Amino acid sequence: MLNKNIYLILIISLVFAISFWIGFNVNLLPIEASINAPIYDELFKILFIIGLIIFIGMTIAVIYSLFKFRKRNDQIGDGIALEGNLSLEILWTIIPSIIVLLIGLYSYNIYDRMGGMKELNHNHEMMRSNPEKIWAGISQTSDNEISNNNLSIEVSAMQFAFLFNYPKGNFISGELHVPVDQKVSMKMESKDVIHAFWVPEFRIKQDIIPGQPTILNFTPTKVGKYPIICAELCGPYHGGMRASIIVEEESDYNDWFNKNKKTEVNL
Amino acid sequence: MTISIDPQKTNNESLQPKGWLRYFSFSLDHKVIGIQYLVCGFLFYLIGGTLASAIRIELASPMSDFMPRDVYNQVLTLHGTIMIFLWIVPVVNGAFGNYLIPFYVGARDMAFPRLNAVAFWLIPPSGLMLVASYFVEGAAQAGWTAYPPLSITTPQSGQIIWIMSVLLLGGSSIFGGINFIATIIKLRRPGLKLMQLPMYCWAMLGTSILVVLSTPVLAGTLILLSFDIIANTGFFNPVLGGNVVVYQHLFWFYSHPAVYIMVLPAFGLVSEILPVHARKPLFGYTTMVFSIMGIVVLGLVVWAHHMFTSGTPPWMRLFFTIATAFIAVPTGIKFFNWVATLWGGKISINSAMLFSCGFIINFVFGGITGVALAQVPFDIHVHDTYFVVAHFHYIVYGGTVFIIFSSIYHWFPKVTGKMLNEKLGILHFIITFIGFNLCFAPQHWLGLNGMPRRVAEYDPQFQFVNQISSLGALLMAISTIPFLINIFLSMRNGQVSGDNPWKALTPEWLTSSPPPVENWEGEAPLVEEPYGYGKQFSEQK
Ligand code: HEM
Ligand SMILES: [Cu+2]
Ligand SMILES: [Cu+2]
């Protein structure tokens, strides 16, 4: 009996050890290039490790049973008539419930840190100038910040391109340029069908919906060029609907901005 | 309403064709209808599988070079629609439900045999209509979800035919669902209590409740969509003030429960198969029943997890995260109970058992990625990417299709009186298991790293992984060959099985194989302990 328990404990610790090792050493995700990304990856790691423990554990249990309890040729008759075991069943109702609850609370926390729980419709300034309903997206900034400090950009999506309008400079660009480490606030609208704005390196995605503008806020943290991918089936060239986001140093960004802005506009 | 356990047969039963011609007739025999569903579903599976191969050939290279881009979208739409509405749903519900449920409740047929036949005969014409729409002019290309406004602006004839076809198929499943509920509740042999029913009955009761509650919503939604297309109404058309997100809510109110319509019957089937080949009672009968009902209730309130990126309010995202993740609890209970059923058994390692164990492993994997997807922050990154494609194929293929094969190996002797060849069966399992995992496991990585779904062309950095996936698909295609050979050879010259080759205790085995027209000569047996293994037989030892 003691022997059996020792084996069980040994196997369980091995499963945990392997899962933690894989969880910390195998990276399945692209580089992290926004302040959302490390927060996301933290959740990913936790889910990955818990998932591995359960998966490896169950697989071992199934394969072990197939070997250990397989019917030998000379055997007749049945296994033991075990129909249930109340304490076991309570145990494996309660443990998964607790795990699920903890994961839920933790991912709520992550979501809050990513700015998902901010109410977007309470933005007074925007309400006044713009009575339409803005649908929730991901937002990292408080209401005031949206109108004041952020770089605000208007995105319009159409079959099969993204256009980025910089209202302060009164110009439209096919490439999204943003300065590093600064909050960017985008209002997105579609001209035809549903599209989506996805930057894998930023771990953010938001659908762009005709008739219902959505908002997406993010802060890039790494200089570089990343793909913007449309992630909602939008017609034959859906696979080709891509653009680039170029994250650059403040000064480079300003050069680019000044080169493009329409000078005739009075500020 | 009175329904007798011996439904009145039509007088012209004697005019029905005999032999295999029976299967081409409007038969009222539940066993014939069950086989009709199975064979018809399998033929569509071959079509859907051919389309899947075409998709994987296209994706073996990053450019769109095997077929034009709009054809790719048509093929994709057809593949998804066929696999769901013409293969999985009809087979796990219609085929096995019709064949087994009357046996399990001790009846001679379903409650409404004529409705039953109508439900089946809706399928071949609407399926052919769907396939034909491809050749008419401009097949549907908005995906199996048919989100407006894309579905309103793509070629209209194809989209309309697509809608009509799905409506008819939905009607077929509603008829079937009503019939199952009536049969299980009303036709039970006197003396048979609900808590003595084999687990597949409970699974089908739960499934049929989902079908009856949610399929009409899909029908209504698609009718509104067809108004938008044909009559220029503005329910979902944003140009006319319609709301496209409302369509998504309505659509997923059906289509999320639809995944349980595809997996709950599989849960029931595996609960029948494991105890027989492990020679042990099903572990935890009562918790199994409650977990099915728990899944039904939770399954109806989690649809919006498909819309986390669609612009839903934060509170809604939160609610749907928690509700979705909690489905893992009743589902987990079932998996632990199945493993406990194996534990300490005398397990025969045969094709049916291997496919069932393959199911457990694959489904646990798909379930884990499902719990991850339920977390809004996680979902936002991978929604509409290959991660999701991998997740749901682990559920529908690694789960349900594996169980369909397992069930065929298990019940073939019942239906034909012949055994299937085990060597070919095990070969079939090995190729399928390897091919399946090779095809879909790498797709998780693709999704995480930036490959969206439903694309004919992709970033060249993903080529190698896509080729592995296509290789897996090739193996899956090859794996059907030993299976088909096995079926045809065994049907003609298979070893004669006898009435009850597995020494099983559920009622369908307590009659001859194949069973007579009204299931039993004389009285139906009263089976109080469908899983009483280890009780009778161990005493004889
Ligand atoms: C025979 C093996 C199968 C292979 C190789 C396969 C492969 C694929 C591929 C490559 C896609 C395209 C993914 C995308 O671009 O979005 C796809 C989509 C899909 N498959 Fe399968 N599949 C198989 C079986 C099944 C089965 C059994 C089902 C049952 C429900 C199914 C349901 C779907 C659905 C619903 C879609 C999405 C279609 C859409 O986006 O509109 N597949 N499959
Ligand atoms: Cu697009
Ligand atoms: Cu769902």
Short mmCIF file of C-alpha atoms in Angstrom, two decimals, chain B residues 4 22 35 82 94 105 119 137 141-142 156 192 261 269 280 294 298-299 370 378 401 419 424 427 430 471 491:
data_model
loop_
_atom_site.label_atom_id
_atom_site.label_comp_id
_atom_site.label_asym_id
_atom_site.label_seq_id
_atom_site.Cartn_x
_atom_site.Cartn_y
_atom_site.Cartn_z
CA SER B 4 -48.29 2.11 -27.98
CA ARG B 22 -35.01 -1.89 -48.67
CA ILE B 35 -28.51 2.61 -41.75
CA ILE B 82 -21.22 19.38 -45.46
CA GLY B 94 -29.94 10.16 -36.84
CA VAL B 105 -36.29 1.71 -24.43
CA ALA B 119 -36.72 13.41 -41.47
CA GLU B 137 -23.31 29.84 -60.69
CA GLN B 141 -18.52 31.72 -50.25
CA ALA B 142 -19.18 33.41 -46.93
CA GLN B 156 -26.73 35.66 -54.43
CA LEU B 192 -38.17 0.31 -17.20
CA ILE B 261 -25.38 18.36 -30.69
CA LEU B 269 -21.88 6.16 -27.55
CA LYS B 280 -16.82 -3.29 -16.02
CA GLY B 294 -25.43 20.32 -16.82
CA LEU B 298 -24.61 25.61 -19.72
CA GLY B 299 -24.42 24.95 -23.45
CA GLY B 370 -11.37 25.22 -25.33
CA PHE B 378 -6.53 34.61 -24.60
CA VAL B 401 -15.45 11.16 -35.87
CA MET B 419 -17.32 -9.55 -37.64
CA LEU B 424 -7.45 -3.90 -40.84
CA LEU B 427 -4.29 -0.41 -39.13
CA ILE B 430 -3.05 3.82 -36.33
CA LEU B 471 0.92 15.50 -44.98
CA MET B 491 -19.92 -7.77 -45.24
#
